[in-house]
């Protein structure tokens, strides 16, 4: 267990290092000028050369990438993620103020898309070739080919502009003090962005679950259950669902990266103040410290999802639990495993069988002597 934990920590450290290096390299190679993007073209032209140089030094626009990365990494090792030049605040404070909105939004979309996709995939497999199956496949194919921002704009136009069921954007009502915002108000503003992420994320889970469910229905143990008189639904519930849990968990934990990427577009469409909107603002403004901090947080979420899947496997399927050292040692030396009998506890019948010499085969009388 100690070796496993150490290997996971090492992998996590290498992942964060790679994400940080790639983020700094991409921002440095981008054509975005931090001064022009944040100050404005007109204000920049009206500045003196001394003021431009001072502002460039403050933004680090003239500093080489490796020097900025070394300085930022040294501060990160001390617990300082840097200062967001776009928001003029510490990066940790900006992430903390926006992480709650994004995490609640992504958690709701993750749960709903997983449950709905699993149910639709099983229903389509049980009704293969029928109207339900064709409807689920058509729904999934259309959504899989639809951009997330387009789905968000469509839902915003229908349910917010035409029907007026949901607000046009933001996470709280406009003009209401933070102390007066209720949980119902926050839930009302979060509903449509969460629905957008959910309906888009359903397609992948439903199609993979349907394919796996069809394999389960064609297996020998399901055919044996059908031969005993169980119909397809009973055989799936009693014998098939447990074999669909592990693939569903794998897909769900892999969905975290896709949901986070989709939340960036959804938050921008609905003007939802979360990490996705902050990432877009940081990218357009060349705020490398904030963008690197958000990238590290997203990488940590994805890594935590994959690690949680590996740990849940052992709880769902006992066959995937790590083998104990004693069992491996006894198997290596050929000692019988649990259930074998030793010494006085062995039964007389077993002792007689083990000690009785083998009886030689009778000679064939037709063989010439």
XYZ file of C-alpha atoms in Angstrom:
369
model
C 0.000 0.000 0.000
C 2.871 2.399 0.816
C 4.456 1.677 -2.545
C 1.156 2.303 -4.335
C 0.630 5.630 -2.542
C 4.189 6.719 -3.328
C 3.763 5.849 -7.013
C 0.510 7.815 -7.203
C 2.113 10.848 -5.561
C 4.999 10.662 -8.014
C 2.644 10.449 -10.985
C 0.638 13.388 -9.646
C 3.771 15.523 -9.245
C 4.908 14.735 -12.801
C 1.439 15.550 -14.125
C 1.396 18.953 -12.415
C 4.902 19.724 -13.678
C 3.951 18.850 -17.261
C 0.744 20.904 -17.098
C 2.591 23.929 -15.706
C 5.341 23.786 -18.347
C 2.860 23.396 -21.224
C 0.687 26.239 -19.906
C 3.613 28.640 -19.605
C 4.897 27.667 -23.064
C 1.519 28.152 -24.758
C 0.916 31.541 -23.138
C 4.430 32.698 -24.034
C 4.019 31.611 -27.660
C 0.565 33.144 -28.040
C 0.277 36.419 -29.992
C -1.642 38.067 -27.124
C 0.059 41.225 -25.859
C -0.710 41.510 -22.125
C -0.311 45.292 -22.152
C -2.613 45.899 -25.095
C -5.151 43.305 -23.939
C -5.511 44.720 -20.429
C -4.759 48.418 -20.826
C -6.291 49.051 -24.218
C -4.878 50.285 -27.485
C -5.861 53.903 -26.955
C -4.524 54.093 -23.392
C -1.318 52.331 -24.408
C -0.630 54.822 -27.195
C -1.113 57.715 -24.781
C 1.503 56.447 -22.320
C 5.081 57.581 -22.207
C 7.927 55.199 -22.951
C 8.983 55.130 -19.296
C 5.492 54.206 -18.160
C 5.222 51.495 -20.805
C 8.531 50.009 -19.684
C 7.471 50.082 -16.038
C 4.145 48.467 -16.868
C 5.855 45.818 -19.010
C 8.219 45.037 -16.148
C 5.250 44.751 -13.777
C 3.442 42.388 -16.143
C 6.629 40.486 -16.938
C 6.105 40.926 -20.660
C 9.822 41.344 -21.372
C 10.994 38.598 -19.023
C 12.002 35.282 -20.665
C 9.676 32.378 -20.123
C 12.115 30.206 -18.191
C 12.837 32.967 -15.690
C 9.146 33.599 -15.098
C 8.516 29.878 -14.741
C 11.324 29.402 -12.225
C 10.105 32.349 -10.158
C 6.501 31.117 -10.276
C 7.456 27.523 -9.430
C 9.563 28.690 -6.494
C 6.622 30.631 -5.108
C 4.302 27.674 -5.700
C 6.530 25.393 -3.634
C 6.140 27.907 -0.807
C 2.335 27.979 -1.155
C 2.117 31.146 -3.274
C 0.387 30.684 -6.654
C 1.212 34.201 -7.740
C -0.881 37.298 -8.366
C -3.561 37.581 -11.004
C -2.781 40.688 -13.007
C -6.208 40.593 -14.600
C -8.122 40.612 -11.295
C -5.370 42.336 -9.256
C -5.690 39.702 -6.516
C -3.854 36.546 -5.409
C -4.514 33.594 -7.689
C -5.523 31.408 -4.752
C -8.222 33.920 -3.746
C -9.592 34.170 -7.284
C -9.763 30.383 -7.618
C -11.323 29.978 -4.181
C -14.019 32.568 -4.893
C -15.032 30.892 -8.157
C -14.367 27.228 -7.427
C -17.592 26.742 -5.436
C -19.819 27.739 -8.374
C -17.937 25.549 -10.845
C -17.702 22.507 -8.573
C -21.426 22.560 -7.763
C -22.282 22.988 -11.446
C -19.965 20.187 -12.581
C -21.035 17.844 -9.773
C -24.710 18.223 -10.666
C -24.012 17.672 -14.370
C -21.732 14.708 -13.615
C -24.316 12.894 -11.489
C -27.284 13.581 -13.777
C -25.445 12.685 -16.991
C -24.111 9.460 -15.473
C -27.422 8.242 -14.118
C -29.427 9.266 -17.187
C -26.846 7.877 -19.617
C -26.661 4.554 -17.772
C -30.473 4.224 -17.716
C -30.838 5.121 -21.406
C -28.066 2.721 -22.413
C -29.643 -0.200 -20.543
C -33.107 0.641 -21.888
C -31.791 0.795 -25.464
C -30.040 -2.567 -25.101
C -33.136 -4.247 -23.680
C -35.180 -2.920 -26.618
C -32.638 -3.478 -29.379
C -34.017 -2.572 -32.793
C -37.239 -1.095 -31.396
C -38.443 2.477 -31.262
C -36.788 3.203 -27.904
C -33.434 1.966 -29.167
C -33.633 4.079 -32.317
C -34.669 7.136 -30.313
C -31.775 6.776 -27.853
C -29.222 6.261 -30.607
C -30.532 9.209 -32.608
C -30.530 11.422 -29.513
C -26.968 10.422 -28.645
C -25.631 10.814 -32.189
C -27.116 14.282 -32.540
C -25.785 15.480 -29.186
C -22.372 13.897 -29.724
C -22.023 15.947 -32.915
C -23.344 19.179 -31.368
C -20.952 21.745 -29.854
C -21.585 22.486 -26.210
C -21.852 26.236 -26.713
C -24.433 25.737 -29.501
C -26.596 23.571 -27.240
C -26.271 26.196 -24.510
C -27.308 29.007 -26.847
C -30.270 26.950 -28.082
C -31.503 26.183 -24.566
C -30.943 29.787 -23.544
C -33.020 31.029 -26.455
C -35.882 28.588 -25.858
C -36.173 28.411 -22.073
C -34.938 31.862 -21.103
C -35.881 34.187 -23.957
C -39.042 32.578 -25.360
C -40.516 30.789 -22.346
C -38.923 32.822 -19.563
C -38.561 29.828 -17.251
C -34.916 30.490 -16.371
C -32.806 33.642 -15.995
C -30.580 34.787 -18.842
C -27.361 34.314 -16.914
C -25.258 34.926 -13.819
C -25.274 32.856 -10.652
C -27.426 35.218 -8.563
C -30.209 37.714 -9.336
C -29.008 41.070 -10.581
C -29.243 43.890 -8.060
C -29.717 41.621 -5.025
C -27.249 41.770 -2.153
C -25.224 38.635 -1.480
C -26.740 38.301 1.985
C -30.268 38.270 0.512
C -29.602 35.543 -2.090
C -31.384 32.318 -1.150
C -30.548 28.748 -2.043
C -33.546 28.647 -4.370
C -32.217 31.679 -6.280
C -28.797 30.079 -6.727
C -30.371 26.789 -7.796
C -32.628 28.569 -10.288
C -29.654 30.279 -11.929
C -27.601 27.078 -11.973
C -30.339 24.855 -13.437
C -30.028 25.715 -17.130
C -26.187 25.543 -17.285
C -26.308 22.207 -15.443
C -28.969 20.895 -17.846
C -26.787 21.921 -20.794
C -23.787 20.022 -19.456
C -25.945 17.028 -18.554
C -27.682 16.530 -21.906
C -24.366 16.787 -23.769
C -22.585 14.381 -21.426
C -25.303 11.749 -21.686
C -24.362 10.672 -25.221
C -20.990 9.097 -24.457
C -22.194 7.209 -21.382
C -25.391 5.957 -23.035
C -23.707 4.624 -26.184
C -20.945 2.814 -24.296
C -23.408 1.374 -21.787
C -25.648 0.160 -24.594
C -22.739 -1.623 -26.312
C -21.624 -3.272 -23.069
C -25.200 -4.248 -22.164
C -25.633 -5.969 -25.529
C -22.493 -8.007 -24.855
C -23.873 -8.970 -21.450
C -27.220 -10.016 -22.928
C -25.393 -12.246 -25.423
C -23.314 -13.967 -22.709
C -23.725 -17.589 -21.655
C -24.970 -16.895 -18.134
C -27.764 -14.656 -19.443
C -28.781 -17.316 -21.956
C -28.847 -19.841 -19.128
C -31.046 -17.488 -17.093
C -33.357 -17.088 -20.078
C -33.526 -20.866 -20.394
C -34.748 -21.046 -16.782
C -37.697 -18.828 -17.654
C -36.425 -15.311 -16.895
C -37.177 -12.616 -19.437
C -34.560 -10.086 -20.624
C -35.354 -7.508 -17.970
C -35.093 -9.959 -15.093
C -31.862 -11.451 -16.421
C -30.363 -7.968 -16.810
C -31.360 -6.857 -13.306
C -30.289 -10.066 -11.550
C -27.149 -10.958 -13.486
C -26.192 -8.169 -15.910
C -26.157 -4.903 -13.992
C -23.275 -5.932 -11.757
C -21.140 -6.472 -14.870
C -22.023 -3.002 -16.165
C -20.958 -1.171 -13.011
C -17.203 -1.200 -13.641
C -17.379 0.104 -17.252
C -19.873 2.749 -16.115
C -17.543 3.863 -13.317
C -14.645 4.075 -15.757
C -16.664 6.253 -18.113
C -17.978 8.424 -15.326
C -14.551 9.143 -13.908
C -13.226 9.844 -17.398
C -16.145 12.248 -17.901
C -14.664 14.678 -15.371
C -12.213 16.076 -17.916
C -14.930 16.459 -20.560
C -17.334 18.104 -18.131
C -14.682 20.574 -17.014
C -13.900 21.421 -20.624
C -17.590 21.832 -21.380
C -18.101 24.019 -18.330
C -15.646 26.555 -19.768
C -17.953 27.148 -22.737
C -21.160 26.878 -20.744
C -20.028 29.411 -18.153
C -19.067 31.793 -20.935
C -22.447 31.420 -22.653
C -24.469 31.897 -19.463
C -22.070 34.462 -17.920
C -21.741 32.100 -14.977
C -18.902 33.229 -12.679
C -16.815 30.091 -12.333
C -13.375 28.731 -13.102
C -14.227 28.337 -16.779
C -15.062 31.994 -17.242
C -11.955 32.974 -15.279
C -9.843 30.726 -17.538
C -11.201 32.435 -20.657
C -10.528 35.855 -19.140
C -6.992 34.846 -18.176
C -6.275 33.416 -21.617
C -7.505 36.488 -23.468
C -5.559 38.781 -21.140
C -2.315 36.808 -21.025
C -2.637 36.268 -17.269
C -0.285 33.304 -17.101
C -0.320 32.971 -13.311
C -4.111 32.631 -13.124
C -4.273 30.375 -16.171
C -1.584 28.091 -14.759
C -3.371 27.925 -11.406
C -6.665 26.956 -13.031
C -4.870 24.371 -15.190
C -3.319 22.812 -12.082
C -6.707 22.676 -10.348
C -8.314 21.017 -13.373
C -5.461 18.493 -13.615
C -5.891 17.687 -9.932
C -9.628 17.098 -10.450
C -9.024 14.721 -13.358
C -6.312 12.843 -11.470
C -8.550 12.557 -8.411
C -11.337 11.151 -10.570
C -9.123 8.446 -12.050
C -7.701 7.584 -8.633
C -11.201 7.350 -7.177
C -12.154 4.944 -9.966
C -9.216 2.681 -9.129
C -10.177 2.658 -5.459
C -13.872 2.065 -6.114
C -13.091 -0.939 -8.321
C -12.062 -2.967 -5.290
C -15.267 -2.078 -3.455
C -17.510 -3.032 -6.359
C -15.678 -6.142 -7.541
C -13.786 -8.158 -4.874
C -11.726 -9.824 -7.605
C -9.941 -6.528 -8.263
C -8.841 -5.977 -4.666
C -5.084 -6.179 -4.068
C -3.890 -9.647 -3.060
C -2.386 -9.852 0.399
C 1.287 -10.577 0.799
C 0.564 -13.774 2.721
C -1.544 -15.158 -0.078
C 1.156 -14.346 -2.620
C 3.841 -15.926 -0.472
C 1.898 -19.132 0.107
C 1.061 -19.392 -3.576
C 4.728 -18.942 -4.466
C 5.886 -21.867 -2.294
C 2.951 -24.086 -3.199
C 1.223 -24.084 0.211
C -2.526 -24.765 -0.052
C -4.728 -21.733 0.379
C -7.585 -21.191 2.810
C -9.864 -24.191 3.124
C -7.158 -26.854 3.106
C -6.772 -29.252 6.078
C -3.571 -29.924 7.952
C -2.413 -32.319 10.688
C -4.944 -33.751 13.155
C -7.796 -31.676 11.727
C -7.686 -33.600 8.467
C -10.443 -36.137 8.030
C -9.625 -39.893 8.023
C -11.056 -40.202 4.530
C -8.699 -37.525 3.231
C -5.737 -39.206 4.965
C -6.666 -42.563 3.496
C -6.887 -41.101 0.051
C -3.519 -39.380 0.382
C -1.656 -42.378 1.862
C -3.113 -45.180 -0.247
C -0.669 -46.103 -3.016
C -2.020 -46.044 -6.527
C -3.431 -49.345 -7.829
C -1.577 -50.558 -10.910
C -3.742 -50.988 -13.996
C -4.913 -54.490 -14.841
C -2.969 -56.202 -17.568
C -4.624 -56.670 -20.920
C -5.259 -60.401 -21.486
C -5.130 -59.928 -25.236
C -1.527 -58.827 -25.047
C 0.755 -61.775 -25.909
C 2.968 -62.949 -23.077
